[in-house]
Short mmCIF file of C-alpha atoms and ligand atoms in Angstrom, two decimals:
data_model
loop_
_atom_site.label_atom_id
_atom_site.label_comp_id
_atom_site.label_asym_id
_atom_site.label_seq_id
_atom_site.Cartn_x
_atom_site.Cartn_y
_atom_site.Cartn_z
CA UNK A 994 -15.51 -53.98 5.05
CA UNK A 995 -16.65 -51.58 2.12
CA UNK A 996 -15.53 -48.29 4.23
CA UNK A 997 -16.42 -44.91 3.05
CA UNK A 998 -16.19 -41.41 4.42
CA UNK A 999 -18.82 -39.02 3.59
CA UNK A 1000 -18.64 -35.05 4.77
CA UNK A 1001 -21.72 -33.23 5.32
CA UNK A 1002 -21.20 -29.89 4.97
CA UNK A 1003 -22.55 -26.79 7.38
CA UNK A 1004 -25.56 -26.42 4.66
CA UNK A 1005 -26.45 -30.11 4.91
CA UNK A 1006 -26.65 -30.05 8.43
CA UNK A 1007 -28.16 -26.45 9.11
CA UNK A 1008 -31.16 -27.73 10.73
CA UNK A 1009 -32.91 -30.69 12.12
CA UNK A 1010 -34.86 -31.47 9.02
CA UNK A 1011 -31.19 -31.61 6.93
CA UNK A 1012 -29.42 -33.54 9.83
CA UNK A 1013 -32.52 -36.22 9.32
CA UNK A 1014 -32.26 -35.98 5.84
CA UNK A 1015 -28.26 -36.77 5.62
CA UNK A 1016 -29.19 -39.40 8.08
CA UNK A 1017 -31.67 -41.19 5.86
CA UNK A 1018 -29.00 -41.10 3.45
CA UNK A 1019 -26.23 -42.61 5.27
CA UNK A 1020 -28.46 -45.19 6.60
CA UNK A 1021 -29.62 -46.14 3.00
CA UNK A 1022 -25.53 -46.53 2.92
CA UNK A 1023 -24.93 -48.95 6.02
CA UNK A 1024 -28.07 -50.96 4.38
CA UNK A 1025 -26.40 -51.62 1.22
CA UNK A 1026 -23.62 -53.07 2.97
CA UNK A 1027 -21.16 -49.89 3.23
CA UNK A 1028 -19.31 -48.75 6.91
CA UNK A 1029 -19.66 -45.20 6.71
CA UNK A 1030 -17.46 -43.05 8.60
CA UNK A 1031 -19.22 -39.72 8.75
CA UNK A 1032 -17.44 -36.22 8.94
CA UNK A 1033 -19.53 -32.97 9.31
CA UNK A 1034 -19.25 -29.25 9.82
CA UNK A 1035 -20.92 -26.97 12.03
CA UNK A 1036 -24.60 -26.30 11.64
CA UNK A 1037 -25.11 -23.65 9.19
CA UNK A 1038 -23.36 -20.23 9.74
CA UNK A 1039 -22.31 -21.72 13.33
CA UNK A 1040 -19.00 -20.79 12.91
CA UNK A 1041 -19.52 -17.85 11.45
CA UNK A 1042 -21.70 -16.85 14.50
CA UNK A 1043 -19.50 -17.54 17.23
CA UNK A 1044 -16.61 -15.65 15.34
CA UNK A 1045 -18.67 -12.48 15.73
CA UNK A 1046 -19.56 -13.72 19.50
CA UNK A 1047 -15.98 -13.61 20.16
CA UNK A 1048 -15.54 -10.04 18.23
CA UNK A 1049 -18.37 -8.70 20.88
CA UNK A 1050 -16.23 -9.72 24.05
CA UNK A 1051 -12.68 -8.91 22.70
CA UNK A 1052 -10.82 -7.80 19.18
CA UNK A 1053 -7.78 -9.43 19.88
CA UNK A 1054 -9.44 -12.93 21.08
CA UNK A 1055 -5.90 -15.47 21.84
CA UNK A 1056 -5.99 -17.74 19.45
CA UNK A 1057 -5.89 -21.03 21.74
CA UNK A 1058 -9.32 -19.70 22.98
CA UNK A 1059 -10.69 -19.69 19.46
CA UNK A 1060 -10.17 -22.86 18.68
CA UNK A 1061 -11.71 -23.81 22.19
CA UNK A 1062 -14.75 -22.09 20.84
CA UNK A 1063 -14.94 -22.62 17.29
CA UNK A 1064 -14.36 -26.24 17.62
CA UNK A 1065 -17.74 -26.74 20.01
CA UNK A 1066 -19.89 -26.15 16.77
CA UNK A 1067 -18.62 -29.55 15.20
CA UNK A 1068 -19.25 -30.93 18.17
CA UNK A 1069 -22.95 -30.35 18.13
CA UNK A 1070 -23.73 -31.24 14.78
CA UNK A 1071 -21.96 -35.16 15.58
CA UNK A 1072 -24.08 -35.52 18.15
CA UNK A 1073 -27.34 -34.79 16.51
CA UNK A 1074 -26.52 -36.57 13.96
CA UNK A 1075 -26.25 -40.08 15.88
CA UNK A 1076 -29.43 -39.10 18.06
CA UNK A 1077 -31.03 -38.65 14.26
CA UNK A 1078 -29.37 -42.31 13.38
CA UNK A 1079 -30.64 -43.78 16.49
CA UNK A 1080 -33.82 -42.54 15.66
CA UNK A 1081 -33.53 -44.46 12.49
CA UNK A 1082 -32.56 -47.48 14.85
CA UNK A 1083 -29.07 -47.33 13.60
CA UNK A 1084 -26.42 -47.87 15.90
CA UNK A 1085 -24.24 -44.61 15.57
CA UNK A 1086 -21.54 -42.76 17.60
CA UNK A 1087 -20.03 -39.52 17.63
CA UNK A 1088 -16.49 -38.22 18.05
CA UNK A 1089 -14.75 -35.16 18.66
CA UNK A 1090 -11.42 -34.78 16.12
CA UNK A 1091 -9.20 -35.85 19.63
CA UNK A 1092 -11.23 -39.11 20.12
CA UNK A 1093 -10.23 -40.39 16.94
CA UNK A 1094 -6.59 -39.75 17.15
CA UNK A 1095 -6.14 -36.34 14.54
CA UNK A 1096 -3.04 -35.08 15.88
CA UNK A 1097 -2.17 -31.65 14.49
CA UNK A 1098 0.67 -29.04 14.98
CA UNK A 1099 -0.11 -26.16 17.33
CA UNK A 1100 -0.70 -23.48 15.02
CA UNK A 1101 -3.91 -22.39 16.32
CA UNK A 1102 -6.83 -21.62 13.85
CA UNK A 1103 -5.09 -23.17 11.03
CA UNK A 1104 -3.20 -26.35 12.11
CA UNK A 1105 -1.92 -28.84 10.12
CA UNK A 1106 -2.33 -32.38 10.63
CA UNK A 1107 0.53 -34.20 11.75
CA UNK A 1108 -0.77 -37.75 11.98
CA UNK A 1109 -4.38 -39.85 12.29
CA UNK A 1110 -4.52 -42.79 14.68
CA UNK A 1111 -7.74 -44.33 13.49
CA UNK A 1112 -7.82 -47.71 15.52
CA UNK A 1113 -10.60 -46.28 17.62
CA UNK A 1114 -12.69 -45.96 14.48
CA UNK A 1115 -12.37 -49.01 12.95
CA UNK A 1116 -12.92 -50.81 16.28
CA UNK A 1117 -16.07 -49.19 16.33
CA UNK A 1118 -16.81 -49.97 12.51
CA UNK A 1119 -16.23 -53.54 13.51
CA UNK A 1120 -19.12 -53.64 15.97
CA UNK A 1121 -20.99 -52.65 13.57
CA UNK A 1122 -21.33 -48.95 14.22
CA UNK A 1123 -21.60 -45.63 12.10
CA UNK A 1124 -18.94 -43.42 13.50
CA UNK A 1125 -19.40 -40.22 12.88
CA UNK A 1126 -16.34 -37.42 13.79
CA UNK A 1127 -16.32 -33.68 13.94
CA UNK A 1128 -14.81 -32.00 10.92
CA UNK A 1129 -12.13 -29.05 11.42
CA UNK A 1130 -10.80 -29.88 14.71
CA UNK A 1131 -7.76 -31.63 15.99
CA UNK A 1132 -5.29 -31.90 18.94
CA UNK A 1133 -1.80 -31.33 19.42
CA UNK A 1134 0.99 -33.45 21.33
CA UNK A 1135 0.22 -31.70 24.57
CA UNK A 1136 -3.97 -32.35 24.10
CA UNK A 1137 -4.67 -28.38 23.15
CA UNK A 1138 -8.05 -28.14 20.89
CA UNK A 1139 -6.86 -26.84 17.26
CA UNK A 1140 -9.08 -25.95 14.03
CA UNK A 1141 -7.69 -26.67 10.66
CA UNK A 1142 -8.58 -23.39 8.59
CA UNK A 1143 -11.76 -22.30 7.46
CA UNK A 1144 -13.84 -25.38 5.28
CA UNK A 1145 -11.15 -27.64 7.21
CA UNK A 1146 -13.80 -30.14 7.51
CA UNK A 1147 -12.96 -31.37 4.02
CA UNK A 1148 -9.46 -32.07 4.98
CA UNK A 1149 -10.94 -33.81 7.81
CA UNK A 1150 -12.57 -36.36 5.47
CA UNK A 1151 -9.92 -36.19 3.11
CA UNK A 1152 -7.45 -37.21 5.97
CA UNK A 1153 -9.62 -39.96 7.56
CA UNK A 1154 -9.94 -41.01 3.92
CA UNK A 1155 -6.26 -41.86 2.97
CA UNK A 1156 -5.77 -43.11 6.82
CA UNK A 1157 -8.45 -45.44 6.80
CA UNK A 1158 -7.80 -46.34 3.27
CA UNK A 1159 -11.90 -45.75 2.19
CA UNK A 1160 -11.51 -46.30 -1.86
CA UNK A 1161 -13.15 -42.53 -1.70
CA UNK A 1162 -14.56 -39.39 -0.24
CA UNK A 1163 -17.73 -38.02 -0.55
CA UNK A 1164 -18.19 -34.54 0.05
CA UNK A 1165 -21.95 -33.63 0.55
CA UNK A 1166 -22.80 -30.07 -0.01
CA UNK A 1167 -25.31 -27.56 -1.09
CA UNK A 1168 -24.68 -27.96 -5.20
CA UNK A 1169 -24.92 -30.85 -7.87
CA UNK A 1170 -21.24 -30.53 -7.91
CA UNK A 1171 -18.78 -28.66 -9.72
CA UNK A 1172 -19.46 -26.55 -12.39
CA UNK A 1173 -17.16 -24.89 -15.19
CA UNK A 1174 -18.30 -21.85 -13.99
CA UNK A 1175 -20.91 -20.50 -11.81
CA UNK A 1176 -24.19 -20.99 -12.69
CA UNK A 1177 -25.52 -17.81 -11.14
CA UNK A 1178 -23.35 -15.84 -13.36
CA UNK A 1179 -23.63 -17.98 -16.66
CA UNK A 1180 -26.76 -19.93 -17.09
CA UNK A 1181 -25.73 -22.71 -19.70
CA UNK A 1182 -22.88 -23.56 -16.71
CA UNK A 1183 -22.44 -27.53 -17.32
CA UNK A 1184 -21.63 -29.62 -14.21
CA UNK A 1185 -18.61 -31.28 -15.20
CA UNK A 1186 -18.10 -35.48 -14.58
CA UNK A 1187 -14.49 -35.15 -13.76
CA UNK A 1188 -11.86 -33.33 -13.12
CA UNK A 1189 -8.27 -33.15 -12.05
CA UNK A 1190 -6.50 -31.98 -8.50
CA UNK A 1191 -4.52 -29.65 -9.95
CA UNK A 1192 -7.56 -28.14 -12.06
CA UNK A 1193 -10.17 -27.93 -8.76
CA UNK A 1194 -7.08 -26.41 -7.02
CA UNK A 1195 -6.27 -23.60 -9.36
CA UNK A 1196 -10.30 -23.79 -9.42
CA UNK A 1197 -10.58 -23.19 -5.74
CA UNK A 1198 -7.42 -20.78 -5.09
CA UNK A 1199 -8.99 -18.71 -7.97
CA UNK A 1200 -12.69 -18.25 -6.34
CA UNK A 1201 -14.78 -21.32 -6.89
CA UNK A 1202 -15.26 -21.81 -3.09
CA UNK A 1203 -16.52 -25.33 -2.97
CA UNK A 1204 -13.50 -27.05 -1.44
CA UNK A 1205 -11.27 -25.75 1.40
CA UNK A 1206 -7.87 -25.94 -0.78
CA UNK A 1207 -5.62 -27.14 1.14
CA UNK A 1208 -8.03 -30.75 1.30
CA UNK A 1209 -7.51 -31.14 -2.29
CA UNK A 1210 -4.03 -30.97 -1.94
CA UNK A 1211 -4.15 -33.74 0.27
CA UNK A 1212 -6.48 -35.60 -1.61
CA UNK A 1213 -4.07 -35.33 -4.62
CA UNK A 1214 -1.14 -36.04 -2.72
CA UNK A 1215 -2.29 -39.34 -1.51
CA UNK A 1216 -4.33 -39.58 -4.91
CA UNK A 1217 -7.82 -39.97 -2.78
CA UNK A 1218 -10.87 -39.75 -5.10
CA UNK A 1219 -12.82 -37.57 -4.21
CA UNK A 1220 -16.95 -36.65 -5.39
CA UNK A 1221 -18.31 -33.66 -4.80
CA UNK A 1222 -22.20 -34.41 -4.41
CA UNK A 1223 -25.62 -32.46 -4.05
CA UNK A 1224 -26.83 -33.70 -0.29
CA UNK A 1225 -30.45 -32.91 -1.91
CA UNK A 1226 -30.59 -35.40 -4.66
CA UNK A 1227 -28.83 -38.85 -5.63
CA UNK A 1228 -27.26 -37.87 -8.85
CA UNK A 1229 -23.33 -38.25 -9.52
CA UNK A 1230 -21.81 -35.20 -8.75
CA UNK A 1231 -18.33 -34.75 -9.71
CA UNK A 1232 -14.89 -36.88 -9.42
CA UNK A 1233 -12.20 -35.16 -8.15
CA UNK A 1234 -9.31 -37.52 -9.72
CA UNK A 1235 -5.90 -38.02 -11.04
CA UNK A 1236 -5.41 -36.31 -14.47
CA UNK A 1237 -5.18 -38.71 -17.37
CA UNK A 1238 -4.73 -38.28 -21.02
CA UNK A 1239 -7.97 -37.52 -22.10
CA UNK A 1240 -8.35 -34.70 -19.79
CA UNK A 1241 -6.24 -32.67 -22.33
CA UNK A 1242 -8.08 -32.97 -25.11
CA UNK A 1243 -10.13 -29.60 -23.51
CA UNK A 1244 -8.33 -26.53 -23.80
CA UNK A 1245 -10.53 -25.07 -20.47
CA UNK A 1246 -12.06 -26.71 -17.69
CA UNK A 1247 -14.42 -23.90 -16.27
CA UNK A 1248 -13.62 -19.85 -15.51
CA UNK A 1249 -13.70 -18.58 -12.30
CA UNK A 1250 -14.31 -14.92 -10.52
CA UNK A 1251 -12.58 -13.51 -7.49
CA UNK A 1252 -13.95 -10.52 -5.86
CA UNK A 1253 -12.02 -10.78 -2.84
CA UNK A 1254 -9.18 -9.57 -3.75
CA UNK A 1255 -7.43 -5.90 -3.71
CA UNK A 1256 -4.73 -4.02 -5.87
CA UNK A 1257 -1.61 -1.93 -4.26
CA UNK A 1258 0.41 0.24 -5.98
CA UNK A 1259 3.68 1.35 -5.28
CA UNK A 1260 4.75 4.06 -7.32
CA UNK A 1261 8.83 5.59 -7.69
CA UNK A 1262 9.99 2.42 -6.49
CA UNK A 1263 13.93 3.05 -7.00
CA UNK A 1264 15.27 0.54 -9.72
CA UNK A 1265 18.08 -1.24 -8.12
CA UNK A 1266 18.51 -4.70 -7.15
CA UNK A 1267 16.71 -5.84 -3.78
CA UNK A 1268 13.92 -3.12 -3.72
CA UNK A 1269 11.70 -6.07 -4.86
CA UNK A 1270 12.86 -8.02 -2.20
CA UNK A 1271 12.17 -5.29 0.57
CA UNK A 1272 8.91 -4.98 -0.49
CA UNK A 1273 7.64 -8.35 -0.08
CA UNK A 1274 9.90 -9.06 2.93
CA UNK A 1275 7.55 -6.79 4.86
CA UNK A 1276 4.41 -7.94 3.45
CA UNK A 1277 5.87 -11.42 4.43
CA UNK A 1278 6.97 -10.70 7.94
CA UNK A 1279 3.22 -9.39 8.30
CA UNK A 1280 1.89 -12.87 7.49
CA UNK A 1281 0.32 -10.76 4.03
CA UNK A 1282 -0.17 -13.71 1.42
CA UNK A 1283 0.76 -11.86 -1.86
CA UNK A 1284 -1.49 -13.11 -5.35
CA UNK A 1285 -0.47 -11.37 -9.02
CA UNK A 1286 2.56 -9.19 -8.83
CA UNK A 1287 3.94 -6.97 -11.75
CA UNK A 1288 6.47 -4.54 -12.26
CA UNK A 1289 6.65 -1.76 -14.75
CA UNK A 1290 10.03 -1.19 -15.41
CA UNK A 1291 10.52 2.92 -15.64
CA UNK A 1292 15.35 4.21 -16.06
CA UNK A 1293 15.48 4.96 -12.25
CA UNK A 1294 12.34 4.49 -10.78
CA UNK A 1295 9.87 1.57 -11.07
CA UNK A 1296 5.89 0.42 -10.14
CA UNK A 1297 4.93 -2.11 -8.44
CA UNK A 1298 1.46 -3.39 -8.36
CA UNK A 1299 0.12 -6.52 -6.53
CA UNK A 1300 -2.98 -8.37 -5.06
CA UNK A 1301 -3.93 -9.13 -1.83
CA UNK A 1302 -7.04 -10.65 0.02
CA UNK A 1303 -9.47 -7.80 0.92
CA UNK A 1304 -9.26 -8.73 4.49
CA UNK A 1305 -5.46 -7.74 4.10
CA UNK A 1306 -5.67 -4.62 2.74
CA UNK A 1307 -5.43 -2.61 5.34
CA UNK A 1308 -2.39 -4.48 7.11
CA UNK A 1309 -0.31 -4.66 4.10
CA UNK A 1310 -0.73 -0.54 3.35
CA UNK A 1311 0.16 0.04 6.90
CA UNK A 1312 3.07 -2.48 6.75
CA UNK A 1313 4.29 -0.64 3.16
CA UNK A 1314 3.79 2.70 5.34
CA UNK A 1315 5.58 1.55 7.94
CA UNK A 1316 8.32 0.60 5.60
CA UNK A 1317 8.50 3.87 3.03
CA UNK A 1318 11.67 4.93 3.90
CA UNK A 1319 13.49 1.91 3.32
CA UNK A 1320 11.84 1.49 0.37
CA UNK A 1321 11.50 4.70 -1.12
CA UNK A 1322 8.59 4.55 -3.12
CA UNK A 1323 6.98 8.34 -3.65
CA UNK A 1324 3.01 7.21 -3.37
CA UNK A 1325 1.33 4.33 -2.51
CA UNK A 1326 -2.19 3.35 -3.46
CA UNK A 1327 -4.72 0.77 -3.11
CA UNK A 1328 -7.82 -0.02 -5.39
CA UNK A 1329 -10.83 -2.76 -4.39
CA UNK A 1330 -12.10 -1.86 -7.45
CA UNK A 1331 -11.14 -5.48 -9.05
CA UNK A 1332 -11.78 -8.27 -9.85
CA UNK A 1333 -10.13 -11.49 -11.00
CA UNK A 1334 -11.31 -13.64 -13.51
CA UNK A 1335 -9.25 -16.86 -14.51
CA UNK A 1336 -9.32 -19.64 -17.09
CA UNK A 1337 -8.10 -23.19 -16.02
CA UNK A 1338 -7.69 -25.92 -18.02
CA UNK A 1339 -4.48 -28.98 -18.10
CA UNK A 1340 -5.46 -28.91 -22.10
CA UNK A 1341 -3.60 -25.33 -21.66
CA UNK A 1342 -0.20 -27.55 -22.00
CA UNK A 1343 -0.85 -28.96 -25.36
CA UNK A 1344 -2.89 -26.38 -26.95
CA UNK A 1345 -1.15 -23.28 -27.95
CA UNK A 1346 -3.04 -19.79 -28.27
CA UNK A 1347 -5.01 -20.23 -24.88
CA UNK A 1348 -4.24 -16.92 -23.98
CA UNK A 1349 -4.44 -15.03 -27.07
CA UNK A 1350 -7.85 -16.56 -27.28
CA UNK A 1351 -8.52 -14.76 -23.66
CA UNK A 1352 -7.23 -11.48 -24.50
CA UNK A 1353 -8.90 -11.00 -27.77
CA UNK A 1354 -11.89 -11.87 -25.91
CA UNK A 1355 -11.95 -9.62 -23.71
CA UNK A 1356 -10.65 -7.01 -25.72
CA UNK A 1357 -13.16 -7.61 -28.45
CA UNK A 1358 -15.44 -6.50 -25.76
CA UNK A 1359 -13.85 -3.68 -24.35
CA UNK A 1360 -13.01 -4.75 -21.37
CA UNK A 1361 -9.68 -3.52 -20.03
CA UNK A 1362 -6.88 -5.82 -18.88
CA UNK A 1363 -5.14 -4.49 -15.52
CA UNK A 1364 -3.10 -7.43 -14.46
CA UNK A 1365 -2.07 -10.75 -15.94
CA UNK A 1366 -0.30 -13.46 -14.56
CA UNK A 1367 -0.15 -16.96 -15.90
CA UNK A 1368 0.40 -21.07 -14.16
CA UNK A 1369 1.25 -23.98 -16.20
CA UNK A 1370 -2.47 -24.43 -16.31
CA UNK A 1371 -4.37 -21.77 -15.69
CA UNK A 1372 -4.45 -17.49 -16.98
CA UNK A 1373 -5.98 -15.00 -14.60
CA UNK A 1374 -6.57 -11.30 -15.72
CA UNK A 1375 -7.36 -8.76 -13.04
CA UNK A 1376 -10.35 -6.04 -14.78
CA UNK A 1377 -12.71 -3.51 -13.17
CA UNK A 1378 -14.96 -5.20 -10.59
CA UNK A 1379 -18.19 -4.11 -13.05
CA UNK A 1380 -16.76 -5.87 -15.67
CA UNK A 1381 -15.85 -8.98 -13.50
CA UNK A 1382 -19.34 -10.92 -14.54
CA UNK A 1383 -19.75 -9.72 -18.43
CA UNK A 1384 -15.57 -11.33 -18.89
CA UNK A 1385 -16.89 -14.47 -16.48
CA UNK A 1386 -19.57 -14.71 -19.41
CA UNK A 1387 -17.28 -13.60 -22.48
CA UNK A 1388 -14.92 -16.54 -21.49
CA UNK A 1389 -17.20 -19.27 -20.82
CA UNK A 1390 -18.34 -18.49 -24.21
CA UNK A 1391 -15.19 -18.35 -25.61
CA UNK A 1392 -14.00 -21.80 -24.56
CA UNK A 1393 -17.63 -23.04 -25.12
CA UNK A 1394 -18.30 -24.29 -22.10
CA UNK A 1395 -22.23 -24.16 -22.23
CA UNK A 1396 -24.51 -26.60 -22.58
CA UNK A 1397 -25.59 -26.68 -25.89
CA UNK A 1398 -22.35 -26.19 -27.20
CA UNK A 1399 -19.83 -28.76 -28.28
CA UNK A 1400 -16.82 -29.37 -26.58
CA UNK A 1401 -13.90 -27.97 -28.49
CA UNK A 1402 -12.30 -31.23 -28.70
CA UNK A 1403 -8.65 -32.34 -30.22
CA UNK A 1404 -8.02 -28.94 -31.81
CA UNK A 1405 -4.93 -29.34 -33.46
N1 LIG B 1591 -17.23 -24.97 10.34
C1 LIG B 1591 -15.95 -24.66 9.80
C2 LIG B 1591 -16.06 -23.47 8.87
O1 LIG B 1591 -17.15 -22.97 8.67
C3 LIG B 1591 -15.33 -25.82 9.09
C4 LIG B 1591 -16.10 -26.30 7.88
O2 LIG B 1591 -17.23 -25.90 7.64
O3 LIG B 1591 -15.55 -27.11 7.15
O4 LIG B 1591 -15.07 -23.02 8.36
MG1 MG B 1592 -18.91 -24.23 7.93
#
């Protein structure tokens, strides 16, 4: 049996004439000899829609009941999708994320999977049938609906994937695959063949929103390949795959832009040990996920500055209010002003100068650094959100990542 799993994603599916479409091409699949096992998202904006649905009858909806209701948009798109098979005169049947054994922890709205019991699915591949499964949805051990995160459809696929043992995932979505950096913001933006986990991770975390991240974790812990495909044409899109030699010979993979996140600043932080660890206690205990931090070290007092998501701006002041006296800073501010622009690249290991190469950049430009932090593999600097587009630009330059340009290639 020559099993793969392909995910359509909520743009693939967002109407009847895409459902049809992505069920032309998974019947041109089953034709060729292939047992697809099909994994798609919600229609379009779906879940987007009955988020603000909920957000009309309560702020504070229980999170149990948002999975109940988030988890019925998967459910339609599955079922269209076999009536479009059908129609095709392909034998086809839909599953909810329960049916097919995804067990998850009960962390509602962002469960983790604890375990796939596929036998349902491959009994049903070995009459002969195209099963097709929600995306993003799961059960726990007492048989309570959960959703895996926002995009958790890829980990869906991913999952089914690795417990199925397909030799790879397809993930169907709205562009030719990824790109080394958007093409929106720099024209000559080449669509790359491969690239590694790690890379599409740091790629993802740092604003290219193609993959939910925590899917391509999976996918590289179980070493899943995975391709990233247009659903509107047949070309290759891009591999998703274990990082080999010659993926160092490039210093940079592709440059990303975040404009989601915002700055804090704590100012007349006292300098003494555990102030540090006060601070992000409280952010902690508030569930605040903390990006770039950095410290200016003053003789008795000190700044701190650090990201957050947008969306926890707000909590994360009010926690630091909340919190002033303990930590006896003397102002606090906050600045959405940003944005963060990052280089990625494993070829960052090897190659020394990477980040000189950035600054100067930038700097030959005139654009202002306000935060730097560094990975193994990838730089981000934090500038003014104006300038967030022009360094985007700059950069992909830089590493000459465009088209017409040559790859800069065993630079020794
Ligand atoms: N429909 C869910 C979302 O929009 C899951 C997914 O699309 O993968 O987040
Ligand atoms: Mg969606």
């Amino acid at each position: 049996m020559k099993l793969i799993v392909q995910k359509f994603g909520g743009s693939s599916v967002a109407n009847p004439e895409r459902i049809k479409r992505a069920a032309r091409r998974i019947g041109r699949y089953k034709k060729e000899g292939y047992s697809p096992v099909v994994v798609v998202s919600a229609l379009g904006d779906t879940t987007d829609e009955l988020l603000k649905l909920a957000g009309r009858i309560t702020k504070k909806p229980s999170r149990r009941e948002l999975d109940m209701l988030l988890s019925t948009g998967e459910q339609i798109s599955t079922a269209l999708l076999a009536m479009a098979l059908h129609e095709r005169g392909f034998d086809a049947i839909s599953f909810t994320g329960a049916q097919v054994g995804i067990v998850t922890d009960s962390a509602y709205t962002r469960a983790r999977i604890l375990n796939v019991s596929p036998h349902r699915i491959l009994e049903e591949l070995k009459n002969g049938k195209i099963v097709i499964v929600a995306g993003f949805q799961g059960v726990n051990v007492r048989q309570e609906i959960t959703t895996l995160g926002r995009g958790g459809s890829d980990l869906t696929a991913v999952a089914l994937a690795k417990a199925l043992q397909a030799g790879s995932c397809e993930i169907y979505t709205d562009v030719e695959g990824i790109f080394t950096t958007d093409p929106r913001i720099a024209k000559d933006a080449r669509k790359l063949k491969r690239l590694s986990y790690e890379e599409m991770l740091e790629l993802a975390s740092s604003g290219a929103q193609v993959m939910q991240a925590r899917s391509i974790e999976v996918a590289g812990k179980f070493g899943i390949p995975v391709h990233v495909r247009s659903s509107f044409s047949n070309g290759e899109g891009t591999w998703i795959v274990k990082e080999d030699k010659r993926m160092e010979e490039v210093w940079i993979r592709g440059v990303s832009l975040n404009k989601d996140e915002a700055k804090l600043t704590l100012g007349g932080v006292p300098n003494r040990p555990g102030m540090a660890a006060v601070i992000f206690r409280v952010l902690a205990d508030h569930g605040i996920n903390v990006d770039m931090i950095i410290q200016n070290i003053g003789r008795t007092r000190t700044d701190v500055s650090f990201t957050v998501s947008k969306s926890d701006c707000d909590a994360a002041m009010n926690a630091l209010k909340g919190a002033a006296r303990r930590i006896g800073f003397t102002h606090i501010s906050q600045d959405a002003d940003i944005a963060k622009v990052s280089v990625v690249g494993v070829g960052m290991r090897s190659h020394a100068g990477v980040a000189a190469a950035m600054f100067e950049a930038l700097g030959k430009n005139r654009i202002n650094i306000e935060m730097i932090s560094t990975s193994e593999i990838k730089i981000s600097c934090v500038v003014k959100k104006k300038d967030g587009e022009k360094a985007v630009r700059i950069l992909h330059e830089e590493f000459q990542l465009g088209k017409k340009q040559p790859v800069r290639e065993r630079v020794k």
